[in-house]
Amino acid sequence: MASNPSRVTFDRVASVSVTAQEDHTQYGFMNEYRNVLRAQLTSQTSAFKLCLGLHDVFIALFLVLLILMTIFGNILVVLSVFVYQRMRTFTNILLTSLATADLLVGLVVMPLSLLDLLHSHRWPLGRLLCGVWATTDVLLCTASILNLCVISLDRYMAITRPLRYPRTRSKKMAAGLLSCVWLLSLVICSPPWFVPGWGLFTQYSNNGILSSNITSVYSSTVARHPFACVYSPSVPYRIYSALVEMSTSHLRSMILGST
């Protein structure tokens, strides 16, 4: 039986139309996929793009200088105590602990803070290192605060009890105090790894943006260390008061002795 020419032509046109529609659909999917890849590459490029404005360059140079001074100065303090045996006194051991905390801040925390600043607070090193950086920052800054509290307490006791206190100081006592300082600092910085929703970490989103809120940082610091905020100004005031009292008493005894 002879086929109908019009029927054959219609089938061919329909087949070509279906093929063209499939090609158009496939092209649309490919074009959409290409746009998604382009958007991802653009976002990654913008996330890793450095801010090289003149203002940012000056800030970066200043921070690099500050980091180098922090590292160099604290290395000198630590080496002077370890090299010279006569420098290994009770007070200098406490100062060495403070210098060690500040040295680690200069080696670990401050360079990563500079990296975060240069990337416009778009953290480029992943979520895990973001948490490690935040934890290390809290650990070392807390240790510095507590070391200062211990040093100020040592100075207060040395001034107010000049005869009795030196006999109670020893290297074992210094080791015990510093162990408490670093253990307490570790306890303060560790809950975010074990307690969900603690809120100590800065928010880290999937596209690598590390957002920080200065107000919340200061608020958490005051809330976490209310004792340090009260302790820091009160101890120096008590030390100076004790110095004035001792000087006045000594001057009065000299006047009475001369008469």
mmCIF file of C-alpha atoms in Angstrom:
data_model
loop_
_atom_site.group_PDB
_atom_site.id
_atom_site.type_symbol
_atom_site.label_atom_id
_atom_site.label_comp_id
_atom_site.label_asym_id
_atom_site.label_seq_id
_atom_site.Cartn_x
_atom_site.Cartn_y
_atom_site.Cartn_z
ATOM 1 C CA MET A 1 0.000 0.000 0.000
ATOM 2 C CA ALA A 2 1.383 3.445 -0.914
ATOM 3 C CA SER A 3 1.953 5.802 1.972
ATOM 4 C CA ASN A 4 0.270 9.154 2.099
ATOM 5 C CA PRO A 5 2.851 11.912 1.291
ATOM 6 C CA SER A 6 1.118 14.416 3.528
ATOM 7 C CA ARG A 7 1.163 11.911 6.415
ATOM 8 C CA VAL A 8 4.917 11.315 5.974
ATOM 9 C CA THR A 9 5.591 15.046 5.857
ATOM 10 C CA PHE A 10 3.567 15.602 9.044
ATOM 11 C CA ASP A 11 5.438 12.826 10.864
ATOM 12 C CA ARG A 12 8.784 14.298 9.821
ATOM 13 C CA VAL A 13 7.775 17.770 10.930
ATOM 14 C CA ALA A 14 6.537 16.412 14.264
ATOM 15 C CA SER A 15 9.769 14.460 14.751
ATOM 16 C CA VAL A 16 11.880 17.513 13.962
ATOM 17 C CA SER A 17 9.738 19.621 16.306
ATOM 18 C CA VAL A 18 10.145 17.126 19.175
ATOM 19 C CA THR A 19 13.898 16.925 18.576
ATOM 20 C CA ALA A 20 14.185 20.709 18.523
ATOM 21 C CA GLN A 21 12.155 20.943 21.729
ATOM 22 C CA GLU A 22 14.400 18.368 23.422
ATOM 23 C CA ASP A 23 17.507 20.220 22.245
ATOM 24 C CA HIS A 24 16.071 23.493 23.516
ATOM 25 C CA THR A 25 15.266 21.926 26.906
ATOM 26 C CA GLN A 26 18.737 20.387 27.138
ATOM 27 C CA TYR A 27 20.307 23.705 26.174
ATOM 28 C CA GLY A 28 18.242 25.432 28.863
ATOM 29 C CA PHE A 29 19.469 22.986 31.514
ATOM 30 C CA MET A 30 23.073 23.425 30.376
ATOM 31 C CA ASN A 31 22.725 27.196 30.362
ATOM 32 C CA GLU A 32 21.213 27.163 33.857
ATOM 33 C CA TYR A 33 23.981 24.850 35.109
ATOM 34 C CA ARG A 34 26.596 27.150 33.596
ATOM 35 C CA ASN A 35 25.033 30.151 35.312
ATOM 36 C CA VAL A 36 25.084 28.321 38.661
ATOM 37 C CA LEU A 37 28.758 27.438 38.229
ATOM 38 C CA ARG A 38 29.547 31.008 37.236
ATOM 39 C CA ALA A 39 27.747 32.349 40.325
ATOM 40 C CA GLN A 40 29.648 29.943 42.582
ATOM 41 C CA LEU A 41 32.992 30.882 41.037
ATOM 42 C CA THR A 42 32.145 34.580 41.350
ATOM 43 C CA SER A 43 31.204 34.183 45.010
ATOM 44 C CA GLN A 44 34.382 32.209 45.751
ATOM 45 C CA THR A 45 36.482 34.772 43.907
ATOM 46 C CA SER A 46 34.878 37.636 45.818
ATOM 47 C CA ALA A 47 35.322 35.723 49.070
ATOM 48 C CA PHE A 48 39.069 35.375 48.509
ATOM 49 C CA LYS A 49 39.631 38.788 46.954
ATOM 50 C CA LEU A 50 41.854 40.984 49.096
ATOM 51 C CA CYS A 51 40.965 44.541 49.948
ATOM 52 C CA LEU A 52 43.915 46.454 48.539
ATOM 53 C CA GLY A 53 42.733 49.999 49.100
ATOM 54 C CA LEU A 54 45.230 52.539 50.400
ATOM 55 C CA HIS A 55 43.484 52.716 53.768
ATOM 56 C CA ASP A 56 43.554 48.917 54.101
ATOM 57 C CA VAL A 57 47.233 48.780 53.158
ATOM 58 C CA PHE A 58 48.154 51.216 55.946
ATOM 59 C CA ILE A 59 46.053 49.266 58.452
ATOM 60 C CA ALA A 60 47.652 45.990 57.354
ATOM 61 C CA LEU A 61 51.167 47.414 57.671
ATOM 62 C CA PHE A 62 50.395 48.796 61.114
ATOM 63 C CA LEU A 63 48.986 45.453 62.252
ATOM 64 C CA VAL A 64 51.985 43.566 60.860
ATOM 65 C CA LEU A 65 54.290 45.912 62.789
ATOM 66 C CA LEU A 66 52.191 45.427 65.923
ATOM 67 C CA ILE A 67 52.326 41.630 65.520
ATOM 68 C CA LEU A 68 56.107 41.659 65.107
ATOM 69 C CA MET A 69 56.559 43.890 68.161
ATOM 70 C CA THR A 70 54.271 41.634 70.211
ATOM 71 C CA ILE A 71 56.200 38.519 69.231
ATOM 72 C CA PHE A 72 59.652 40.060 69.658
ATOM 73 C CA GLY A 73 58.949 41.716 73.020
ATOM 74 C CA ASN A 74 57.385 38.662 74.626
ATOM 75 C CA ILE A 75 60.139 36.373 73.309
ATOM 76 C CA LEU A 76 62.678 38.584 75.096
ATOM 77 C CA VAL A 77 60.746 38.296 78.360
ATOM 78 C CA VAL A 78 60.462 34.506 78.132
ATOM 79 C CA LEU A 79 64.110 34.013 77.127
ATOM 80 C CA SER A 80 65.417 36.283 79.884
ATOM 81 C CA VAL A 81 63.742 34.113 82.517
ATOM 82 C CA PHE A 82 64.775 30.797 80.980
ATOM 83 C CA VAL A 83 68.380 31.768 80.212
ATOM 84 C CA TYR A 84 69.308 33.588 83.430
ATOM 85 C CA GLN A 85 68.732 31.510 86.536
ATOM 86 C CA ARG A 86 68.752 34.501 88.882
ATOM 87 C CA MET A 87 65.714 35.828 87.001
ATOM 88 C CA ARG A 88 63.611 32.815 87.995
ATOM 89 C CA THR A 89 61.886 34.491 90.900
ATOM 90 C CA PHE A 90 58.280 34.052 91.964
ATOM 91 C CA THR A 91 57.121 37.274 90.327
ATOM 92 C CA ASN A 92 59.094 36.675 87.130
ATOM 93 C CA ILE A 93 57.548 33.229 86.754
ATOM 94 C CA LEU A 94 54.122 34.873 86.821
ATOM 95 C CA LEU A 95 55.308 37.425 84.266
ATOM 96 C CA THR A 96 56.589 34.588 82.066
ATOM 97 C CA SER A 97 53.133 33.020 82.030
ATOM 98 C CA LEU A 98 51.633 36.356 80.988
ATOM 99 C CA ALA A 99 54.288 36.796 78.294
ATOM 100 C CA THR A 100 53.631 33.270 77.011
ATOM 101 C CA ALA A 101 49.919 33.975 76.620
ATOM 102 C CA ASP A 102 50.628 37.257 74.817
ATOM 103 C CA LEU A 103 53.265 35.566 72.638
ATOM 104 C CA LEU A 104 50.751 32.943 71.522
ATOM 105 C CA VAL A 105 48.272 35.722 70.771
ATOM 106 C CA GLY A 106 50.873 37.317 68.501
ATOM 107 C CA LEU A 107 51.721 34.013 66.824
ATOM 108 C CA VAL A 108 48.239 32.534 66.358
ATOM 109 C CA VAL A 109 45.368 34.948 66.965
ATOM 110 C CA MET A 110 46.622 38.232 65.520
ATOM 111 C CA PRO A 111 47.818 36.855 62.124
ATOM 112 C CA LEU A 112 44.467 35.123 61.576
ATOM 113 C CA SER A 113 42.678 38.321 62.595
ATOM 114 C CA LEU A 114 44.720 40.184 59.993
ATOM 115 C CA LEU A 115 43.800 37.547 57.390
ATOM 116 C CA ASP A 116 40.138 37.930 58.276
ATOM 117 C CA LEU A 117 40.420 41.714 57.967
ATOM 118 C CA LEU A 118 42.121 41.551 54.567
ATOM 119 C CA HIS A 119 39.331 39.302 53.268
ATOM 120 C CA SER A 120 36.654 41.782 54.413
ATOM 121 C CA HIS A 121 35.550 39.418 57.222
ATOM 122 C CA ARG A 122 34.952 36.581 54.727
ATOM 123 C CA TRP A 123 36.683 33.714 56.500
ATOM 124 C CA PRO A 124 38.606 31.682 53.867
ATOM 125 C CA LEU A 125 39.841 28.742 55.961
ATOM 126 C CA GLY A 126 36.691 26.757 56.693
ATOM 127 C CA ARG A 127 34.356 26.229 59.610
ATOM 128 C CA LEU A 128 36.687 24.061 61.713
ATOM 129 C CA LEU A 129 39.547 26.561 61.702
ATOM 130 C CA CYS A 130 37.039 29.322 62.416
ATOM 131 C CA GLY A 131 36.057 27.525 65.616
ATOM 132 C CA VAL A 132 39.676 26.795 66.517
ATOM 133 C CA TRP A 133 40.611 30.448 65.998
ATOM 134 C CA ALA A 134 37.713 31.698 68.137
ATOM 135 C CA THR A 135 38.479 29.181 70.882
ATOM 136 C CA THR A 136 42.180 30.049 70.896
ATOM 137 C CA ASP A 137 41.364 33.740 71.069
ATOM 138 C CA VAL A 138 39.125 33.270 74.114
ATOM 139 C CA LEU A 139 41.608 30.894 75.769
ATOM 140 C CA LEU A 140 44.632 33.178 75.446
ATOM 141 C CA CYS A 141 42.830 36.438 76.244
ATOM 142 C CA THR A 142 41.249 34.871 79.330
ATOM 143 C CA ALA A 143 44.648 33.546 80.409
ATOM 144 C CA SER A 144 46.131 37.041 80.019
ATOM 145 C CA ILE A 145 43.379 38.571 82.159
ATOM 146 C CA LEU A 146 43.755 35.961 84.889
ATOM 147 C CA ASN A 147 47.552 36.244 84.820
ATOM 148 C CA LEU A 148 47.226 39.985 85.381
ATOM 149 C CA CYS A 149 44.888 39.319 88.308
ATOM 150 C CA VAL A 150 47.396 36.925 89.894
ATOM 151 C CA ILE A 151 50.291 39.365 89.354
ATOM 152 C CA SER A 152 48.355 42.259 90.890
ATOM 153 C CA LEU A 153 47.418 40.074 93.864
ATOM 154 C CA ASP A 154 51.085 39.131 94.304
ATOM 155 C CA ARG A 155 52.099 42.808 94.290
ATOM 156 C CA TYR A 156 49.346 43.635 96.763
ATOM 157 C CA MET A 157 50.458 40.926 99.189
ATOM 158 C CA ALA A 158 54.123 41.897 98.817
ATOM 159 C CA ILE A 159 53.359 45.525 99.713
ATOM 160 C CA THR A 160 50.824 45.010 102.484
ATOM 161 C CA ARG A 161 52.670 42.070 104.107
ATOM 162 C CA PRO A 162 56.348 42.700 103.377
ATOM 163 C CA LEU A 163 57.656 40.486 106.197
ATOM 164 C CA ARG A 164 55.356 37.466 106.149
ATOM 165 C CA TYR A 165 54.443 37.109 102.459
ATOM 166 C CA PRO A 166 57.971 36.522 101.008
ATOM 167 C CA ARG A 167 58.358 33.463 103.246
ATOM 168 C CA THR A 168 55.214 31.866 101.780
ATOM 169 C CA ARG A 169 56.158 32.346 98.132
ATOM 170 C CA SER A 170 57.724 29.382 96.347
ATOM 171 C CA LYS A 171 58.006 27.876 92.884
ATOM 172 C CA LYS A 172 55.434 25.236 93.825
ATOM 173 C CA MET A 173 52.989 27.970 94.780
ATOM 174 C CA ALA A 174 53.630 29.724 91.455
ATOM 175 C CA ALA A 175 53.100 26.464 89.559
ATOM 176 C CA GLY A 176 49.824 25.885 91.401
ATOM 177 C CA LEU A 177 48.536 29.389 90.688
ATOM 178 C CA LEU A 178 49.463 29.203 87.008
ATOM 179 C CA SER A 179 47.908 25.754 86.678
ATOM 180 C CA CYS A 180 44.656 27.182 88.032
ATOM 181 C CA VAL A 181 44.891 30.125 85.615
ATOM 182 C CA TRP A 182 45.327 28.005 82.493
ATOM 183 C CA LEU A 183 42.859 25.339 83.603
ATOM 184 C CA LEU A 184 40.178 27.945 84.274
ATOM 185 C CA SER A 185 40.880 29.558 80.893
ATOM 186 C CA LEU A 186 40.485 26.168 79.212
ATOM 187 C CA VAL A 187 37.201 25.563 81.017
ATOM 188 C CA ILE A 188 35.863 28.958 79.908
ATOM 189 C CA CYS A 189 36.703 28.448 76.219
ATOM 190 C CA SER A 190 35.692 24.776 75.860
ATOM 191 C CA PRO A 191 31.841 24.750 76.248
ATOM 192 C CA PRO A 192 31.102 25.756 72.597
ATOM 193 C CA TRP A 193 32.572 22.440 71.460
ATOM 194 C CA PHE A 194 30.229 20.452 73.719
ATOM 195 C CA VAL A 195 27.169 22.626 74.455
ATOM 196 C CA PRO A 196 24.958 23.388 71.404
ATOM 197 C CA GLY A 197 23.818 26.956 71.022
ATOM 198 C CA TRP A 198 26.334 28.346 73.517
ATOM 199 C CA GLY A 199 26.775 31.424 71.343
ATOM 200 C CA LEU A 200 30.480 31.978 71.989
ATOM 201 C CA PHE A 201 31.492 31.404 68.372
ATOM 202 C CA THR A 202 30.866 34.082 65.777
ATOM 203 C CA GLN A 203 28.331 33.081 63.175
ATOM 204 C CA TYR A 204 29.769 31.185 60.247
ATOM 205 C CA SER A 205 27.579 30.676 57.171
ATOM 206 C CA ASN A 206 27.988 28.253 54.314
ATOM 207 C CA ASN A 207 29.363 30.835 51.887
ATOM 208 C CA GLY A 208 32.315 31.557 54.139
ATOM 209 C CA ILE A 209 31.195 34.866 55.640
ATOM 210 C CA LEU A 210 32.443 35.353 59.166
ATOM 211 C CA SER A 211 30.256 37.980 60.806
ATOM 212 C CA SER A 212 31.231 39.615 64.051
ATOM 213 C CA ASN A 213 29.280 41.924 66.336
ATOM 214 C CA ILE A 214 31.487 44.265 68.349
ATOM 215 C CA THR A 215 28.726 45.004 70.849
ATOM 216 C CA SER A 216 28.088 41.325 71.543
ATOM 217 C CA VAL A 217 31.806 40.689 71.915
ATOM 218 C CA TYR A 218 32.171 43.374 74.570
ATOM 219 C CA SER A 219 28.945 42.287 76.254
ATOM 220 C CA SER A 220 30.071 38.660 76.419
ATOM 221 C CA THR A 221 33.458 39.740 77.779
ATOM 222 C CA VAL A 222 31.916 41.779 80.599
ATOM 223 C CA ALA A 223 29.380 39.057 81.351
ATOM 224 C CA ARG A 224 32.004 36.338 81.312
ATOM 225 C CA HIS A 225 34.534 38.244 83.452
ATOM 226 C CA PRO A 226 32.585 40.452 85.900
ATOM 227 C CA PHE A 227 35.084 39.541 88.613
ATOM 228 C CA ALA A 228 37.980 40.770 86.459
ATOM 229 C CA CYS A 229 36.176 44.029 85.651
ATOM 230 C CA VAL A 230 35.783 44.782 89.378
ATOM 231 C CA TYR A 231 39.068 43.211 90.456
ATOM 232 C CA SER A 232 41.331 45.064 88.005
ATOM 233 C CA PRO A 233 40.755 48.641 89.277
ATOM 234 C CA SER A 234 40.246 47.721 92.946
ATOM 235 C CA VAL A 235 43.607 46.012 93.524
ATOM 236 C CA PRO A 236 45.797 48.880 92.213
ATOM 237 C CA TYR A 237 43.733 51.297 94.295
ATOM 238 C CA ARG A 238 44.319 49.167 97.397
ATOM 239 C CA ILE A 239 48.044 48.941 96.613
ATOM 240 C CA TYR A 240 48.402 52.711 96.323
ATOM 241 C CA SER A 241 46.348 53.170 99.494
ATOM 242 C CA ALA A 242 48.662 50.777 101.342
ATOM 243 C CA LEU A 243 51.702 52.660 100.033
ATOM 244 C CA VAL A 244 50.271 55.968 101.238
ATOM 245 C CA GLU A 245 49.457 54.491 104.654
ATOM 246 C CA MET A 246 52.915 52.968 105.036
ATOM 247 C CA SER A 247 54.630 56.183 103.904
ATOM 248 C CA THR A 248 52.535 58.281 106.278
ATOM 249 C CA SER A 249 53.210 55.924 109.180
ATOM 250 C CA HIS A 250 56.934 55.871 108.440
ATOM 251 C CA LEU A 251 57.068 59.667 108.178
ATOM 252 C CA ARG A 252 55.149 60.038 111.454
ATOM 253 C CA SER A 253 57.539 57.674 113.239
ATOM 254 C CA MET A 254 60.524 59.630 111.893
ATOM 255 C CA ILE A 255 59.022 62.906 113.135
ATOM 256 C CA LEU A 256 58.265 61.461 116.562
ATOM 257 C CA GLY A 257 61.742 59.938 116.758
ATOM 258 C CA SER A 258 63.424 63.218 115.953
ATOM 259 C CA THR A 259 61.473 65.012 118.677
#
